[in-house]
Amino acid sequence: MKTTLYYFTATGNCLDVARNIQKTVGDTDLLSIPPLVRQTSIVPETNCIGLVFPVYDYGVPLVVREFLDKLDVTNVAYVFAVITCNFLPGLALERVDELLKKKGKKLNSGFIIRMPGNYIVMYGANPGWMQRYKFNRGKKKVIKIAEFVNNRKDYGVEKSRAFIDRVLAPKMEKYIAEFNTRDEKFWIDERCNGCGICQKVCAFDNIRIVDGKPQWQHQCQQCFGCIHLCPKAAVQIGKSTEKKKRYRNPSVTLQDIIKSSG
Ligand SMILES: Cc1cc2nc3c(=O)[nH]c(=O)nc-3n(C[C@H](O)[C@H](O)[C@H](O)COP(=O)(O)O)c2cc1C
């Protein structure tokens, strides 16, 4: 009983979680979402599929919505999703369930895993002790997830206990649609040496290197990969990032993320 696990990651958390699920569930293919959405339709080769993606603004990243739009679920019998977030999962799992219901299916099992946050406009990398705490809890949760997936059992949609999620999600989700042009505030400081890593990690072909420096093309999804993964920490947004510590999941390499971007 093979499983296909689709993931989207910018700073490695979702790839780390997806690999842990792959190891625990067994017989699972991992596929990165952004290269797949360049196709007109996505037809899974297995009847059990899973998604792992980060919560953005209490909701579902644009690329994951596009993926779900293009996903052909005709022969799919079991769908599970695992969202990673810093703390507040919003209504992301509920939205996946709604999108699947429009296609005549449902989210059989939806789980929340808290991982180190990468929303650098508000905070820098979580301190080491907090990262370790979240990784350990995440690994334990994967064992529970595998039990449900391996037995194709319905867990239902895990709900956030925070009232704030229900209040803020409907307001905040609207901003996701405006992400494309938010890169107008991105700039590089004098440490940029034109290495081009920002361009390579961008899964949305949103960065061109012109005269040895990056230029953003306004098809941004605000994943912040270019900011966190710049080896010189030279990519900034307005005035909010200069002093903040960057983050990459320690189990995931830069090459892994470049490969995932397609
Ligand atoms: C644009 C953006 C919005 C985010 N919004 C939320 C949020 O609403 N709630 C939350 O807890 N974390 C939020 N985060 C944090 C990520 O969901 C979290 O760090 C995730 O694990 C990152 O996954 P990745 O390393 O696979 O990219 C946000 C991150 C970004 C970049």
Tab-separated table of C-alpha atoms and ligand atoms in Angstrom:
chain	number	residue	atom	x	y	z
A	1	MET	CA	0.000	0.000	0.000
A	2	LYS	CA	2.105	2.818	-1.314
A	3	THR	CA	1.715	6.459	-0.281
A	4	THR	CA	2.588	9.639	-2.163
A	5	LEU	CA	3.576	12.542	0.040
A	6	TYR	CA	3.574	16.014	-1.478
A	7	TYR	CA	5.427	18.758	0.373
A	8	PHE	CA	6.211	22.437	0.144
A	9	THR	CA	9.087	23.878	2.128
A	10	ALA	CA	11.075	27.116	2.233
A	11	THR	CA	13.316	26.703	5.272
A	12	GLY	CA	13.246	22.925	5.602
A	13	ASN	CA	10.698	22.180	8.350
A	14	CYS	CA	8.167	20.549	6.043
A	15	LEU	CA	10.818	18.488	4.261
A	16	ASP	CA	12.132	17.338	7.645
A	17	VAL	CA	8.609	16.340	8.745
A	18	ALA	CA	7.883	14.707	5.361
A	19	ARG	CA	11.075	12.617	5.636
A	20	ASN	CA	10.155	11.546	9.161
A	21	ILE	CA	6.723	10.481	7.924
A	22	GLN	CA	8.333	8.642	4.989
A	23	LYS	CA	10.614	6.716	7.382
A	24	THR	CA	7.807	5.879	9.808
A	25	VAL	CA	5.044	5.071	7.323
A	26	GLY	CA	7.384	3.269	4.872
A	27	ASP	CA	6.849	2.748	1.112
A	28	THR	CA	6.289	6.471	0.523
A	29	ASP	CA	7.360	8.643	-2.421
A	30	LEU	CA	8.187	12.288	-1.632
A	31	LEU	CA	7.378	14.911	-4.236
A	32	SER	CA	7.927	18.671	-4.008
A	33	ILE	CA	4.817	20.727	-4.809
A	34	PRO	CA	6.166	23.840	-6.644
A	35	PRO	CA	7.652	21.974	-9.668
A	36	LEU	CA	4.392	19.983	-9.962
A	37	VAL	CA	2.127	23.015	-10.215
A	38	ARG	CA	3.852	23.943	-13.488
A	39	GLN	CA	1.845	21.043	-14.988
A	40	THR	CA	-1.766	21.541	-16.051
A	41	SER	CA	-3.036	18.570	-14.033
A	42	ILE	CA	-1.575	16.428	-11.254
A	43	VAL	CA	-2.607	12.780	-11.204
A	44	PRO	CA	-1.385	10.800	-8.162
A	45	GLU	CA	-0.027	7.301	-8.831
A	46	THR	CA	-1.279	5.954	-5.493
A	47	ASN	CA	-4.708	5.973	-3.863
A	48	CYS	CA	-3.295	7.213	-0.549
A	49	ILE	CA	-1.854	10.722	-0.621
A	50	GLY	CA	-0.535	13.156	1.959
A	51	LEU	CA	0.406	16.826	2.032
A	52	VAL	CA	2.915	18.587	4.274
A	53	PHE	CA	3.025	22.364	4.097
A	54	PRO	CA	3.590	25.468	6.254
A	55	VAL	CA	0.798	27.695	7.529
A	56	TYR	CA	0.953	31.167	5.974
A	57	ASP	CA	-1.065	33.947	7.581
A	58	TYR	CA	-3.344	31.443	9.356
A	59	GLY	CA	-4.118	29.796	6.038
A	60	VAL	CA	-2.896	27.834	3.011
A	61	PRO	CA	0.027	29.110	0.855
A	62	LEU	CA	-0.955	30.077	-2.697
A	63	VAL	CA	1.157	27.324	-4.254
A	64	VAL	CA	-0.634	24.678	-2.169
A	65	ARG	CA	-4.037	26.053	-3.182
A	66	GLU	CA	-2.956	25.918	-6.821
A	67	PHE	CA	-1.744	22.343	-6.289
A	68	LEU	CA	-5.107	21.332	-4.806
A	69	ASP	CA	-6.940	22.986	-7.711
A	70	LYS	CA	-4.925	20.936	-10.201
A	71	LEU	CA	-5.003	17.693	-8.239
A	72	ASP	CA	-7.041	14.931	-9.833
A	73	VAL	CA	-8.514	13.009	-6.897
A	74	THR	CA	-10.679	10.630	-8.942
A	75	ASN	CA	-8.792	7.517	-7.845
A	76	VAL	CA	-7.762	8.747	-4.408
A	77	ALA	CA	-9.250	6.881	-1.426
A	78	TYR	CA	-7.412	8.406	1.548
A	79	VAL	CA	-6.058	11.958	2.006
A	80	PHE	CA	-4.085	13.236	4.972
A	81	ALA	CA	-2.405	16.579	5.597
A	82	VAL	CA	0.179	17.753	8.079
A	83	ILE	CA	0.643	21.462	8.580
A	84	THR	CA	3.678	22.973	10.273
A	85	CYS	CA	3.518	26.328	11.997
A	86	ASN	CA	5.329	28.350	14.624
A	87	PHE	CA	2.384	28.396	17.002
A	88	LEU	CA	-0.958	29.364	15.429
A	89	PRO	CA	-2.302	27.000	12.743
A	90	GLY	CA	-5.313	29.170	11.889
A	91	LEU	CA	-7.839	27.362	9.708
A	92	ALA	CA	-5.383	25.859	7.225
A	93	LEU	CA	-6.534	22.256	7.693
A	94	GLU	CA	-10.194	23.269	7.536
A	95	ARG	CA	-9.480	25.031	4.215
A	96	VAL	CA	-7.876	21.896	2.755
A	97	ASP	CA	-10.951	19.926	3.802
A	98	GLU	CA	-13.219	22.519	2.129
A	99	LEU	CA	-11.196	22.401	-1.116
A	100	LEU	CA	-11.325	18.588	-1.170
A	101	LYS	CA	-15.063	18.558	-0.470
A	102	LYS	CA	-15.587	20.683	-3.585
A	103	LYS	CA	-14.027	17.757	-5.457
A	104	GLY	CA	-16.244	15.187	-3.767
A	105	LYS	CA	-13.569	14.000	-1.300
A	106	LYS	CA	-12.619	14.965	2.251
A	107	LEU	CA	-9.558	15.331	4.423
A	108	ASN	CA	-9.535	11.961	6.189
A	109	SER	CA	-6.876	13.025	8.672
A	110	GLY	CA	-5.342	16.437	9.360
A	111	PHE	CA	-2.570	17.066	11.904
A	112	ILE	CA	-0.778	20.104	13.308
A	113	ILE	CA	2.952	20.078	14.103
A	114	ARG	CA	4.602	23.106	15.693
A	115	MET	CA	8.058	23.733	14.297
A	116	PRO	CA	10.505	26.653	14.549
A	117	GLY	CA	8.962	29.793	13.054
A	118	ASN	CA	10.412	31.502	9.983
A	119	TYR	CA	8.173	34.600	9.848
A	120	ILE	CA	11.191	36.870	10.017
A	121	VAL	CA	9.332	40.157	9.692
A	122	MET	CA	8.042	39.506	13.222
A	123	TYR	CA	10.793	37.466	14.909
A	124	GLY	CA	14.224	35.909	14.370
A	125	ALA	CA	15.020	32.184	14.573
A	126	ASN	CA	13.559	30.485	17.680
A	127	PRO	CA	16.215	29.883	20.361
A	128	GLY	CA	18.008	26.506	20.250
A	129	TRP	CA	16.176	25.004	23.255
A	130	MET	CA	12.806	25.830	21.697
A	131	GLN	CA	13.832	24.354	18.353
A	132	ARG	CA	14.929	21.102	20.027
A	133	TYR	CA	11.677	20.942	22.036
A	134	LYS	CA	9.599	21.356	18.881
A	135	PHE	CA	11.646	18.784	16.897
A	136	ASN	CA	11.218	16.191	19.660
A	137	ARG	CA	7.476	16.752	19.946
A	138	GLY	CA	7.173	16.706	16.150
A	139	LYS	CA	8.893	13.326	15.935
A	140	LYS	CA	6.525	11.880	18.554
A	141	LYS	CA	3.538	13.228	16.653
A	142	VAL	CA	4.755	11.534	13.463
A	143	ILE	CA	4.477	8.139	15.193
A	144	LYS	CA	0.786	8.869	15.866
A	145	ILE	CA	0.287	10.119	12.292
A	146	ALA	CA	1.845	6.929	10.889
A	147	GLU	CA	-0.574	4.791	12.918
A	148	PHE	CA	-3.542	6.484	11.268
A	149	VAL	CA	-2.032	6.535	7.778
A	150	ASN	CA	-0.864	2.928	7.801
A	151	ASN	CA	-4.312	1.734	8.855
A	152	ARG	CA	-6.071	4.239	6.552
A	153	LYS	CA	-8.009	5.310	9.627
A	154	ASP	CA	-9.837	8.665	9.874
A	155	TYR	CA	-8.466	11.002	12.537
A	156	GLY	CA	-10.618	13.903	11.367
A	157	VAL	CA	-9.340	17.472	11.204
A	158	GLU	CA	-7.239	18.508	14.217
A	159	LYS	CA	-8.503	21.823	15.584
A	160	SER	CA	-6.492	24.601	17.146
A	161	ARG	CA	-7.385	25.207	20.785
A	162	ALA	CA	-6.596	28.923	20.406
A	163	PHE	CA	-9.693	31.092	20.008
A	164	ILE	CA	-7.506	33.705	18.286
A	165	ASP	CA	-7.087	31.333	15.308
A	166	ARG	CA	-10.799	31.409	14.592
A	167	VAL	CA	-10.987	35.181	14.977
A	168	LEU	CA	-7.887	36.107	13.001
A	169	ALA	CA	-7.829	33.483	10.247
A	170	PRO	CA	-10.696	34.921	8.144
A	171	LYS	CA	-9.126	38.395	8.327
A	172	MET	CA	-5.486	37.404	7.757
A	173	GLU	CA	-5.986	34.825	4.997
A	174	LYS	CA	-7.072	37.586	2.625
A	175	TYR	CA	-3.529	38.972	2.613
A	176	ILE	CA	-2.130	35.770	1.106
A	177	ALA	CA	-3.624	36.794	-2.249
A	178	GLU	CA	-1.556	40.018	-2.112
A	179	PHE	CA	1.793	38.325	-1.511
A	180	ASN	CA	2.977	38.543	-5.132
A	181	THR	CA	3.998	42.188	-5.022
A	182	ARG	CA	5.124	42.346	-1.378
A	183	ASP	CA	8.682	41.741	-2.648
A	184	GLU	CA	8.783	45.454	-3.504
A	185	LYS	CA	10.175	45.896	0.012
A	186	PHE	CA	13.052	43.425	-0.483
A	187	TRP	CA	16.568	44.827	-0.807
A	188	ILE	CA	20.176	43.692	-0.434
A	189	ASP	CA	22.831	45.176	1.780
A	190	GLU	CA	26.535	45.584	1.001
A	191	ARG	CA	27.326	41.973	1.999
A	192	CYS	CA	25.655	40.579	-1.159
A	193	ASN	CA	28.385	39.032	-3.343
A	194	GLY	CA	26.069	37.973	-6.174
A	195	CYS	CA	26.421	34.219	-5.430
A	196	GLY	CA	22.912	33.579	-6.828
A	197	ILE	CA	21.774	31.222	-4.043
A	198	CYS	CA	18.644	33.353	-3.536
A	199	GLN	CA	17.725	32.666	-7.163
A	200	LYS	CA	18.372	28.923	-6.817
A	201	VAL	CA	16.250	28.469	-3.675
A	202	CYS	CA	13.303	30.420	-5.073
A	203	ALA	CA	10.683	27.881	-6.166
A	204	PHE	CA	8.675	30.574	-7.955
A	205	ASP	CA	11.258	31.821	-10.446
A	206	ASN	CA	10.891	35.199	-8.782
A	207	ILE	CA	14.542	36.256	-8.716
A	208	ARG	CA	16.731	37.316	-11.641
A	209	ILE	CA	20.412	38.114	-11.204
A	210	VAL	CA	21.051	41.349	-13.091
A	211	ASP	CA	24.582	42.810	-13.131
A	212	GLY	CA	25.536	40.371	-10.358
A	213	LYS	CA	22.684	41.351	-8.000
A	214	PRO	CA	19.213	39.872	-7.352
A	215	GLN	CA	16.086	41.554	-8.634
A	216	TRP	CA	12.649	40.396	-7.476
A	217	GLN	CA	10.010	39.904	-10.195
A	218	HIS	CA	6.763	40.407	-8.232
A	219	GLN	CA	5.576	36.820	-8.371
A	220	CYS	CA	6.556	36.287	-4.758
A	221	GLN	CA	4.859	33.856	-2.369
A	222	GLN	CA	6.500	35.364	0.726
A	223	CYS	CA	8.174	32.082	1.711
A	224	PHE	CA	11.246	34.076	2.817
A	225	GLY	CA	13.613	31.370	1.547
A	226	CYS	CA	15.812	34.001	-0.138
A	227	ILE	CA	16.144	35.850	3.175
A	228	HIS	CA	16.813	32.901	5.466
A	229	LEU	CA	19.105	30.999	3.110
A	230	CYS	CA	21.379	33.810	1.883
A	231	PRO	CA	24.841	32.755	3.173
A	232	LYS	CA	25.677	36.388	3.937
A	233	ALA	CA	22.292	37.299	5.488
A	234	ALA	CA	22.315	40.159	2.980
A	235	VAL	CA	18.655	39.989	1.884
A	236	GLN	CA	16.390	42.323	3.857
A	237	ILE	CA	12.739	43.410	3.955
A	238	GLY	CA	12.223	47.072	4.735
A	239	LYS	CA	13.646	47.810	8.150
A	240	SER	CA	12.384	44.689	9.876
A	241	THR	CA	15.046	42.035	9.251
A	242	GLU	CA	18.541	43.513	9.562
A	243	LYS	CA	19.123	42.394	13.140
A	244	LYS	CA	17.168	39.163	13.101
A	245	LYS	CA	18.715	35.701	13.140
A	246	ARG	CA	18.072	33.577	10.040
A	247	TYR	CA	16.693	30.025	10.192
A	248	ARG	CA	17.179	26.769	8.313
A	249	ASN	CA	16.039	23.411	9.693
A	250	PRO	CA	19.297	21.735	10.789
A	251	SER	CA	18.318	18.324	9.316
A	252	VAL	CA	17.894	19.806	5.841
A	253	THR	CA	20.728	21.061	3.617
A	254	LEU	CA	20.771	24.020	1.294
A	255	GLN	CA	21.121	21.534	-1.595
A	256	ASP	CA	17.935	19.742	-0.423
A	257	ILE	CA	16.042	23.033	-0.634
A	258	ILE	CA	17.510	23.931	-4.037
A	259	LYS	CA	16.451	20.481	-5.291
A	260	SER	CA	12.930	20.930	-3.866
A	261	SER	CA	12.528	24.267	-5.648
A	262	GLY	CA	12.857	22.414	-8.968
B	1	LIG	C1	4.444	34.326	5.118
B	1	LIG	C2	4.462	33.472	6.352
B	1	LIG	C3	3.351	33.444	7.163
B	1	LIG	C4	3.344	32.638	8.317
B	1	LIG	N1	2.203	32.582	9.061
B	1	LIG	C5	2.160	31.795	10.162
B	1	LIG	C6	0.963	31.697	10.942
B	1	LIG	O1	-0.082	32.260	10.608
B	1	LIG	N2	0.999	30.955	12.089
B	1	LIG	C7	2.151	30.303	12.509
B	1	LIG	O2	2.139	29.698	13.572
B	1	LIG	N3	3.277	30.325	11.751
B	1	LIG	C8	3.318	31.052	10.592
B	1	LIG	N4	4.460	31.075	9.811
B	1	LIG	C9	5.600	30.196	10.178
B	1	LIG	C10	5.678	28.912	9.327
B	1	LIG	O3	4.400	28.361	9.134
B	1	LIG	C11	6.573	27.838	9.987
B	1	LIG	O4	7.782	28.355	10.420
B	1	LIG	C12	6.793	26.654	9.051
B	1	LIG	O5	7.191	25.545	9.825
B	1	LIG	C13	7.835	26.892	7.975
B	1	LIG	O6	7.968	25.745	7.191
B	1	LIG	P1	9.180	25.507	6.169
B	1	LIG	O7	10.470	25.560	6.991
B	1	LIG	O8	8.955	24.126	5.624
B	1	LIG	O9	9.133	26.571	5.150
B	1	LIG	C14	4.500	31.870	8.674
B	1	LIG	C15	5.623	31.913	7.834
B	1	LIG	C16	5.616	32.707	6.700
B	1	LIG	C17	6.851	32.726	5.827
